[in-house]
PDB file of C-alpha atoms in Angstrom:
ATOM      1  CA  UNK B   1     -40.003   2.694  -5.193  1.00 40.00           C
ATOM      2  CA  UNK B   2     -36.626   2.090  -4.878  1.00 43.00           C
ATOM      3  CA  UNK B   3     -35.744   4.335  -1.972  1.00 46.00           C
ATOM      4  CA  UNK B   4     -39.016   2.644  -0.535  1.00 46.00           C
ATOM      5  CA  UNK B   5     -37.468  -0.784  -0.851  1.00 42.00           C
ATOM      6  CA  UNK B   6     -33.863   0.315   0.496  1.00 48.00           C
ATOM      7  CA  UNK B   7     -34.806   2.621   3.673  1.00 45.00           C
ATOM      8  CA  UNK B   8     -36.306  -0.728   4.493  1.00 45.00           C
ATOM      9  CA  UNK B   9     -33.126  -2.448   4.748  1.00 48.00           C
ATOM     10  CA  UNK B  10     -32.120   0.288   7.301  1.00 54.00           C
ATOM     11  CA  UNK B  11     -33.182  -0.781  11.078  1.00 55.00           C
ATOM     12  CA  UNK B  12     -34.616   2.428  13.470  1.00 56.00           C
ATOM     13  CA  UNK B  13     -33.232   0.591  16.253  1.00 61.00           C
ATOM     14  CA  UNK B  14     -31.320   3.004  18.803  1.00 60.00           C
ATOM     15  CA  UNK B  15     -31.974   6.219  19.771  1.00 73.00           C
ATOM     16  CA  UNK B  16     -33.495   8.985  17.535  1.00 80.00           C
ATOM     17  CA  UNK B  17     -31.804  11.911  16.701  1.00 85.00           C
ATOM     18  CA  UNK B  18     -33.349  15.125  15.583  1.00 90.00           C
ATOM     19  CA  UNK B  19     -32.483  16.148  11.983  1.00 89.00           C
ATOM     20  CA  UNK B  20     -29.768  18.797  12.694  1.00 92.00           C
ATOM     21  CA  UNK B  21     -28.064  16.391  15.061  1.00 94.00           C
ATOM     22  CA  UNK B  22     -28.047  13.534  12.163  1.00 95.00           C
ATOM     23  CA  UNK B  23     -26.835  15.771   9.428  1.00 94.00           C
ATOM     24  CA  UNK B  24     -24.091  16.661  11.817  1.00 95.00           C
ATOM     25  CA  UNK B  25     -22.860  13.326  12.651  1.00 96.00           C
ATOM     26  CA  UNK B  26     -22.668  12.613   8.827  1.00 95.00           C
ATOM     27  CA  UNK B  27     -20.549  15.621   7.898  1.00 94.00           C
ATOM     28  CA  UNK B  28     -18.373  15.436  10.779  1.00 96.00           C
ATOM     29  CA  UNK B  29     -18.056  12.255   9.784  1.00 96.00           C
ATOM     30  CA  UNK B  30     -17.214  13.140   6.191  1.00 96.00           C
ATOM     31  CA  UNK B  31     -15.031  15.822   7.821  1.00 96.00           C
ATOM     32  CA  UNK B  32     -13.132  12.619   9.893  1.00 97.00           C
ATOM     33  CA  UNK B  33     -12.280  10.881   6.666  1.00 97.00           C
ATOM     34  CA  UNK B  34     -10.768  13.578   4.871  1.00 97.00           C
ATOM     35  CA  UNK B  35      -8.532  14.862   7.796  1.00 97.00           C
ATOM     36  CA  UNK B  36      -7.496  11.064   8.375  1.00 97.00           C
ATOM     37  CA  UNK B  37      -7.194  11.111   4.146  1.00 97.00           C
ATOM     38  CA  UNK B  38      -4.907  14.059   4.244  1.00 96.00           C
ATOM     39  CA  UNK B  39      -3.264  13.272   7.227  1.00 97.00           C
ATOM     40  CA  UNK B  40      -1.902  10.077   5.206  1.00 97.00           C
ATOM     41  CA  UNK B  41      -0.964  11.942   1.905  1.00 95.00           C
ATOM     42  CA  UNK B  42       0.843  14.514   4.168  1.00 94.00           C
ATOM     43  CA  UNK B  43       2.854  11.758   5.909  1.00 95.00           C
ATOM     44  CA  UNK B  44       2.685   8.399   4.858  1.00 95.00           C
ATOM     45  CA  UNK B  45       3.281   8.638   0.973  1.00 94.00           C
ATOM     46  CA  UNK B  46       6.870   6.631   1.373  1.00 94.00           C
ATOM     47  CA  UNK B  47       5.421   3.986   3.127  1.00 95.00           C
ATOM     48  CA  UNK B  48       2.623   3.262   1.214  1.00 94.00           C
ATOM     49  CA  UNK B  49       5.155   3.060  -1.931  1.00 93.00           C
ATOM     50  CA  UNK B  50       7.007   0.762  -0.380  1.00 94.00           C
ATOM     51  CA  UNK B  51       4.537  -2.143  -0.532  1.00 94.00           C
ATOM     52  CA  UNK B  52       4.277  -4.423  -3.154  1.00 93.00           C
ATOM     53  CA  UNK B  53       1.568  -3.556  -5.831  1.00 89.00           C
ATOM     54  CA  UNK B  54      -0.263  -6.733  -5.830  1.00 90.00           C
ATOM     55  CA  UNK B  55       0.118  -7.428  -1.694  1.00 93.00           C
ATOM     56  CA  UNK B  56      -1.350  -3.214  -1.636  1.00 93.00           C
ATOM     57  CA  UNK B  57      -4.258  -4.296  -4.264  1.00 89.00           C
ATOM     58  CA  UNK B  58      -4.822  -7.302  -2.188  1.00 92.00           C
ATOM     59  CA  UNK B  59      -5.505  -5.232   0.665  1.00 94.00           C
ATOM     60  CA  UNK B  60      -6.917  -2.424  -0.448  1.00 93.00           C
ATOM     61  CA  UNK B  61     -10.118  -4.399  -1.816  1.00 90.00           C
ATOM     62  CA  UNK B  62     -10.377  -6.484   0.976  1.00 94.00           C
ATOM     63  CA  UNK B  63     -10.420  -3.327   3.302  1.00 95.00           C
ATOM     64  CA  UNK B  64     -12.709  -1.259   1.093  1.00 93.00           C
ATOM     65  CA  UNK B  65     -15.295  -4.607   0.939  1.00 92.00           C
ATOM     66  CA  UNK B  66     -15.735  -5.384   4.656  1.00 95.00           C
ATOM     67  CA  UNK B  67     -15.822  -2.145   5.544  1.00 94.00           C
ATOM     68  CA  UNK B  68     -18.729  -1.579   3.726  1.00 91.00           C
ATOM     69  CA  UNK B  69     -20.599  -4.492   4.345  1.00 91.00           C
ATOM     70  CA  UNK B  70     -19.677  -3.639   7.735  1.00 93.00           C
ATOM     71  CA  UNK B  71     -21.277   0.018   7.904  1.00 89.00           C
ATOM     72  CA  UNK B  72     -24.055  -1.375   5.737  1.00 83.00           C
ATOM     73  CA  UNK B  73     -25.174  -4.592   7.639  1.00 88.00           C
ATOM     74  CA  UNK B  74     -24.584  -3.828  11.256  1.00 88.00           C
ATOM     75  CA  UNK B  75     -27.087  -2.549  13.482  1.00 88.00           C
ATOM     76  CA  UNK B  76     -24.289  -1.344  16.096  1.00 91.00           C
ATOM     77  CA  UNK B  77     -23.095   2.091  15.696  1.00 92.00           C
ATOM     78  CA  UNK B  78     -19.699   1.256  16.554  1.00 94.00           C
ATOM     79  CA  UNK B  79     -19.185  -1.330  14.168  1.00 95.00           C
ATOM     80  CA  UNK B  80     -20.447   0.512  11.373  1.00 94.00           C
ATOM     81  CA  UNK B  81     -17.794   3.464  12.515  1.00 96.00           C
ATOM     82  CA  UNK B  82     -14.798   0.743  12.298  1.00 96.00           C
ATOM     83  CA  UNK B  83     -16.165  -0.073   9.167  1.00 96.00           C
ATOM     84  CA  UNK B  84     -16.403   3.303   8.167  1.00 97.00           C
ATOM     85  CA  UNK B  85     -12.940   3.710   8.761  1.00 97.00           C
ATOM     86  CA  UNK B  86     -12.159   0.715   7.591  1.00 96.00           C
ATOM     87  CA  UNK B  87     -12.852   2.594   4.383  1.00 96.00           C
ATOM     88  CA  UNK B  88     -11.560   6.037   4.739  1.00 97.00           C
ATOM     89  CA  UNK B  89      -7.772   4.186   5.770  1.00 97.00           C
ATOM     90  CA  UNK B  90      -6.967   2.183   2.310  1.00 96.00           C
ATOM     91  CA  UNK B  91      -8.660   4.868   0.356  1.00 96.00           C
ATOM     92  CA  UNK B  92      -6.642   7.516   1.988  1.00 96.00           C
ATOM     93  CA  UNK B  93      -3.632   5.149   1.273  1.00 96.00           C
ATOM     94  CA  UNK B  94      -4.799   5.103  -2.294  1.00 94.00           C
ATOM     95  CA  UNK B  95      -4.971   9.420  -2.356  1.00 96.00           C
ATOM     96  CA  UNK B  96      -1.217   9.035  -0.502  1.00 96.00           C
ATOM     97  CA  UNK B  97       0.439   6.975  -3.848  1.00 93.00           C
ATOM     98  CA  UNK B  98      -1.646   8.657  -6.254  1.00 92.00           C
ATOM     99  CA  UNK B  99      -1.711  12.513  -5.765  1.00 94.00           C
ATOM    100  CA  UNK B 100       2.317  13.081  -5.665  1.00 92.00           C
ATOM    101  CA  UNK B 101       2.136  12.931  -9.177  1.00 89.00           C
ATOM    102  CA  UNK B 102      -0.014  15.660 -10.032  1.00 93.00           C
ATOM    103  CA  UNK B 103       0.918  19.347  -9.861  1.00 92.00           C
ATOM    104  CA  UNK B 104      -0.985  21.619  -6.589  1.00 92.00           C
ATOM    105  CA  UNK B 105      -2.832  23.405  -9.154  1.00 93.00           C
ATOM    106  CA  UNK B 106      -4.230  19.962 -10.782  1.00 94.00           C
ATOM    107  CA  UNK B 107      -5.408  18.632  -7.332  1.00 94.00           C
ATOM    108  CA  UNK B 108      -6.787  22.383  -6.004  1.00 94.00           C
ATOM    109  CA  UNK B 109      -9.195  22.233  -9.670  1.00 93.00           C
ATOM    110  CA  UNK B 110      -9.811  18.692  -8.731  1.00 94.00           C
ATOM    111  CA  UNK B 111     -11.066  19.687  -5.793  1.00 94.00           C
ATOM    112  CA  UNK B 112     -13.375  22.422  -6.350  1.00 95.00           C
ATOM    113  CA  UNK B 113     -14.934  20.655  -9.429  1.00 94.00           C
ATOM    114  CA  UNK B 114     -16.028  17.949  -7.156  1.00 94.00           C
ATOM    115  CA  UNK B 115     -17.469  20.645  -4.667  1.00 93.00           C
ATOM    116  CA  UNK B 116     -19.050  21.971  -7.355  1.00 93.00           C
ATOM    117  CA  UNK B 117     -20.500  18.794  -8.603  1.00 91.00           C
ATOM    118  CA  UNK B 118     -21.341  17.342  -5.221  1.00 90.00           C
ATOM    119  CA  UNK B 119     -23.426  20.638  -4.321  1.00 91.00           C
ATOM    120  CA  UNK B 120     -25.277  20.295  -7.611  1.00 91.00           C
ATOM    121  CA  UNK B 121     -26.775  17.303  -6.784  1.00 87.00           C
ATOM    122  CA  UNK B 122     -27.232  17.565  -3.652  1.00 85.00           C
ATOM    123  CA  UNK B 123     -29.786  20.565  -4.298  1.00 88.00           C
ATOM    124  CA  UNK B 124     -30.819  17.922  -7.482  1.00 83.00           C
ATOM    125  CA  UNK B 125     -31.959  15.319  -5.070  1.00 80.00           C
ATOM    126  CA  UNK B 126     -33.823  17.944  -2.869  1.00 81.00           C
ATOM    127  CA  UNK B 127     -35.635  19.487  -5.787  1.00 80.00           C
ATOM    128  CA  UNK B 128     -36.587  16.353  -7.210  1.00 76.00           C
ATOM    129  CA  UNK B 129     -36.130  13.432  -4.459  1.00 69.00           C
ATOM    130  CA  UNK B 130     -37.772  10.688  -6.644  1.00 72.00           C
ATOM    131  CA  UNK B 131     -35.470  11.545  -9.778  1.00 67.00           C
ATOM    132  CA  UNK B 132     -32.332   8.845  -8.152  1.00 65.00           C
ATOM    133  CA  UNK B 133     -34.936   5.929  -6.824  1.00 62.00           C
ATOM    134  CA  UNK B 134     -36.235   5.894 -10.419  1.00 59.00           C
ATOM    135  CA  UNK B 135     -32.523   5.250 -12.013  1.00 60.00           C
ATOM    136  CA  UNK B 136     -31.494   2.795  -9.180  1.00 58.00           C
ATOM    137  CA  UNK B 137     -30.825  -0.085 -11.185  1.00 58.00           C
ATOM    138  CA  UNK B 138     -28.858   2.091 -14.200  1.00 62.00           C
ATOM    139  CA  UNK B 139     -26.737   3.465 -10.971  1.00 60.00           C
ATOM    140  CA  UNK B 140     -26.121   0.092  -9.341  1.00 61.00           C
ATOM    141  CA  UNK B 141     -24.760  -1.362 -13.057  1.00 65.00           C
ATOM    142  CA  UNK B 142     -22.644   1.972 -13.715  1.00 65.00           C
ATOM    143  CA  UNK B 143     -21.051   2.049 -10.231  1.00 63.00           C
ATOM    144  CA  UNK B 144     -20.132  -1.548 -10.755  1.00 67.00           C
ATOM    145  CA  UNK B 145     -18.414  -1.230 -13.688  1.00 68.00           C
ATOM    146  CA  UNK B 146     -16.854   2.478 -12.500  1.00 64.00           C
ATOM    147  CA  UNK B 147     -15.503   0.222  -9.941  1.00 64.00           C
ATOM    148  CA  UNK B 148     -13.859  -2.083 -11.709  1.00 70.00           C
ATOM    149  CA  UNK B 149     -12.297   0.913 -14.530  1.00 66.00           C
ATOM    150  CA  UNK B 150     -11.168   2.945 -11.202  1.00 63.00           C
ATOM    151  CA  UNK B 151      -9.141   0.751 -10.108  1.00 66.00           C
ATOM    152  CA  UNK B 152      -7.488  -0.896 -13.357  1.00 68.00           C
ATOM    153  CA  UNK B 153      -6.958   2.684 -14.459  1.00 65.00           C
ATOM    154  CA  UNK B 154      -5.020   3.257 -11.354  1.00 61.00           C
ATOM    155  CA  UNK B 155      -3.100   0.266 -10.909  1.00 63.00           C
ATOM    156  CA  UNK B 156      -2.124  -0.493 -14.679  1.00 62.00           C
ATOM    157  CA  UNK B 157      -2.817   2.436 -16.903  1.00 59.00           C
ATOM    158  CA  UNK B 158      -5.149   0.476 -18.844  1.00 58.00           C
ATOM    159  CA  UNK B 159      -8.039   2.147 -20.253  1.00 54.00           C
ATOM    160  CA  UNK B 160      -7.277   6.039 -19.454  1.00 56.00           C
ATOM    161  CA  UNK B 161      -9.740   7.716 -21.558  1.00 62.00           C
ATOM    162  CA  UNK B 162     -11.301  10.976 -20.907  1.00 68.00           C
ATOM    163  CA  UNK B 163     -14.467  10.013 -22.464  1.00 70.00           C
ATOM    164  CA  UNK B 164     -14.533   7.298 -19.878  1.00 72.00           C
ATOM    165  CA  UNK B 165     -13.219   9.369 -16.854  1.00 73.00           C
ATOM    166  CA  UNK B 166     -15.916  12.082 -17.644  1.00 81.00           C
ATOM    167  CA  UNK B 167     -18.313   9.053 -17.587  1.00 76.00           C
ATOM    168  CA  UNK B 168     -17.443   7.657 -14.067  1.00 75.00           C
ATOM    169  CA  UNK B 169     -17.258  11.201 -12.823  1.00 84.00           C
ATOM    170  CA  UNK B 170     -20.746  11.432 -14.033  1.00 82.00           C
ATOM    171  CA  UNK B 171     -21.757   8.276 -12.546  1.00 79.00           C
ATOM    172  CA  UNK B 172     -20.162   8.607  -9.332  1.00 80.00           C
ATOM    173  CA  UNK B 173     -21.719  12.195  -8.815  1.00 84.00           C
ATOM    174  CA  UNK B 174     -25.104  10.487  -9.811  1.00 82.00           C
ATOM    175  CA  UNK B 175     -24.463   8.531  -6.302  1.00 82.00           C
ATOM    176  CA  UNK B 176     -24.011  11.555  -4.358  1.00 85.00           C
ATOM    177  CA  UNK B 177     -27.421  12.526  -5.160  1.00 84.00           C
ATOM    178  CA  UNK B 178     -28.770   9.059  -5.078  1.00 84.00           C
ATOM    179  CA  UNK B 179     -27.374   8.442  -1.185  1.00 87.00           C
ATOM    180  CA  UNK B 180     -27.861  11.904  -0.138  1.00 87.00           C
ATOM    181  CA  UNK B 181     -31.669  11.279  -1.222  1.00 85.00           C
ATOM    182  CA  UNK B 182     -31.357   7.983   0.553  1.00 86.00           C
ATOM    183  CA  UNK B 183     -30.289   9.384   3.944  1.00 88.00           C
ATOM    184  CA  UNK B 184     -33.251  11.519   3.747  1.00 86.00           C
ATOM    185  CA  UNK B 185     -35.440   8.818   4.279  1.00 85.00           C
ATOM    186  CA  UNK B 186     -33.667   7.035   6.604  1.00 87.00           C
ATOM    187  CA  UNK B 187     -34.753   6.723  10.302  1.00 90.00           C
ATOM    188  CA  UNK B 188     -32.699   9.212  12.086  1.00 91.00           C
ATOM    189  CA  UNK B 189     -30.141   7.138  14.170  1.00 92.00           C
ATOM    190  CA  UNK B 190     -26.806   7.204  14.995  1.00 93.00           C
ATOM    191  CA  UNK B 191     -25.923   4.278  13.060  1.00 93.00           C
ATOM    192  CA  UNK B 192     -28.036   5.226   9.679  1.00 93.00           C
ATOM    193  CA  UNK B 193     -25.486   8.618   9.775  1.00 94.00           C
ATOM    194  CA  UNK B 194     -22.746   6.632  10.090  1.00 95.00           C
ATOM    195  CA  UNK B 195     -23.378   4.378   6.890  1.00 93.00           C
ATOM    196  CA  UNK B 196     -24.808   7.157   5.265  1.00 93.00           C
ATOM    197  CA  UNK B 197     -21.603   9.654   5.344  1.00 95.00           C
ATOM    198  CA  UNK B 198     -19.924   6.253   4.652  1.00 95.00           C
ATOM    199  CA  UNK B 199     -21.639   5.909   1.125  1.00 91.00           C
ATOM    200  CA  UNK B 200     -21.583   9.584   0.646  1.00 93.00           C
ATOM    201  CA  UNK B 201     -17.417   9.946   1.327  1.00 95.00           C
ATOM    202  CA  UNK B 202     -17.173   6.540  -1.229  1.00 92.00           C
ATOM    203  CA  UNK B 203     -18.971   8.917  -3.895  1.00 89.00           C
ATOM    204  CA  UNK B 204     -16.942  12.111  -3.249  1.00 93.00           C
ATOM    205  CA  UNK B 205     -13.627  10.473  -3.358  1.00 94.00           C
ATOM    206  CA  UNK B 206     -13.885   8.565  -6.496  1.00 87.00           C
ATOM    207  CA  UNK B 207     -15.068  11.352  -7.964  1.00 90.00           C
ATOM    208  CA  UNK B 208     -12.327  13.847  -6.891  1.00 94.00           C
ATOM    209  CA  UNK B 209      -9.766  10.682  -8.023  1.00 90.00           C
ATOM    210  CA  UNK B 210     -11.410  10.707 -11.789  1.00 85.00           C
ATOM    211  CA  UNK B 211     -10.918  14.540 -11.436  1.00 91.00           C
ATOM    212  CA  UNK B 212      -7.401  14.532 -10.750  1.00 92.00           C
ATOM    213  CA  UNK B 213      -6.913  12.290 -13.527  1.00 85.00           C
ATOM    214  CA  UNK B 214      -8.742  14.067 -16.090  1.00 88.00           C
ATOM    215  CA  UNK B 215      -6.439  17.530 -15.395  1.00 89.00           C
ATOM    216  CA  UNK B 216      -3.492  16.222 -14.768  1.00 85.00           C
ATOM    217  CA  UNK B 217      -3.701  14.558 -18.369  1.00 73.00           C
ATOM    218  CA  UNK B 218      -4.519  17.918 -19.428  1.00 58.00           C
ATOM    219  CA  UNK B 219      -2.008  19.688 -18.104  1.00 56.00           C
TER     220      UNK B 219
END
């Protein structure tokens, strides 16, 4: 039901592409986002330091915000791209001030973990595609508040729990399978791949951040 009522939102205006080229344009999209990502940790770690917290926070959310109303709402493929990377740019700045702290090792486990995870349900939402539309609401509710611990975790140290990490890792790999169900059903255009590796990269980074987190507190 709830897949029914969101594909809805999603226009089939534009041209339609065949499956394998709409899978494509979503993971070289994904693909994009993390070279642009590492790109910015490899070079532009100094910078980013040298902003003020607050002015960084400021602009971080209101980056991260239109950019995905941007990719969500517009019906123009080129507008939801700049909002795409409207995204990918402050998170990537977020990765650049956050992942000097943490040992190679740390990030490498980080990264596999979330591999593993985001493979899991990936094959979860093909074996069972209703299992995500039923839990919709429960998601929605959890990534809010995920949301709101990610980034008071990060910026203030508040609340660092790995209980609670383990949680939003949970909840953010939940989303994976939820919006990799949800581009399923999508109609096949160039501007439904866009938004759709746009939700998906969202997913995959916050939970690779959590993951960080979680070993570098253990180690």
């Amino acid at each position: 039901m709830a897949n029914d009522i969101l594909k809805n939102r999603f226009t089939a205006e534009g041209r339609a592409l065949s499956d394998r080229m709409f899978y494509l344009i979503i993971g070289a999209a994904l693909l994009f986002g993390f070279l642009v990502n590492a790109l910015e940790v490899m070079f532009l770690t100094d910078y980013f330091l040298s902003w003020n917290p607050t002015v960084f926070l400021i602009v971080y959310l209101v980056m991260v915000l239109a950019g995905c109303l941007m990719s969500v709402l517009s019906k123009n493929p080129v507008i939801s791209f700049i909002g795409y990377c409207m995204v990918v740019l402050p998170l990537g700045a977020l990765l650049a001030i956050y992942l000097p702290a943490f040992s190679y090792k740390t990030i490498i486990s980080a990264f596999l973990v979330t591999t593993f995870l985001s493979l899991f349900m990936v094959i979860l939402s093909l074996v069972y595609p209703k299992l995500f539309g039923s839990i919709f609401a429960l998601l929605g509710v959890a990534l809010l508040v995920a949301l709101i611990y990610q980034i008071v975790a990060i910026f203030t140290g508040f609340g660092n729990s790995t209980w609670i990490d383990w949680l939003v890792v949970l909840f953010f790999s939940a989303y994976v399978g939820f919006d990799v169900s949800l581009a399923r059903v999508r109609p096949r255009t160039l501007n439904n791949a866009v938004a759709s590796a746009c939700a998906i990269y969202m997913d995959l980074i916050y939970v690779f951040i959590r993951l960080v987190a979680i070993f570098g507190r253990r180690n």
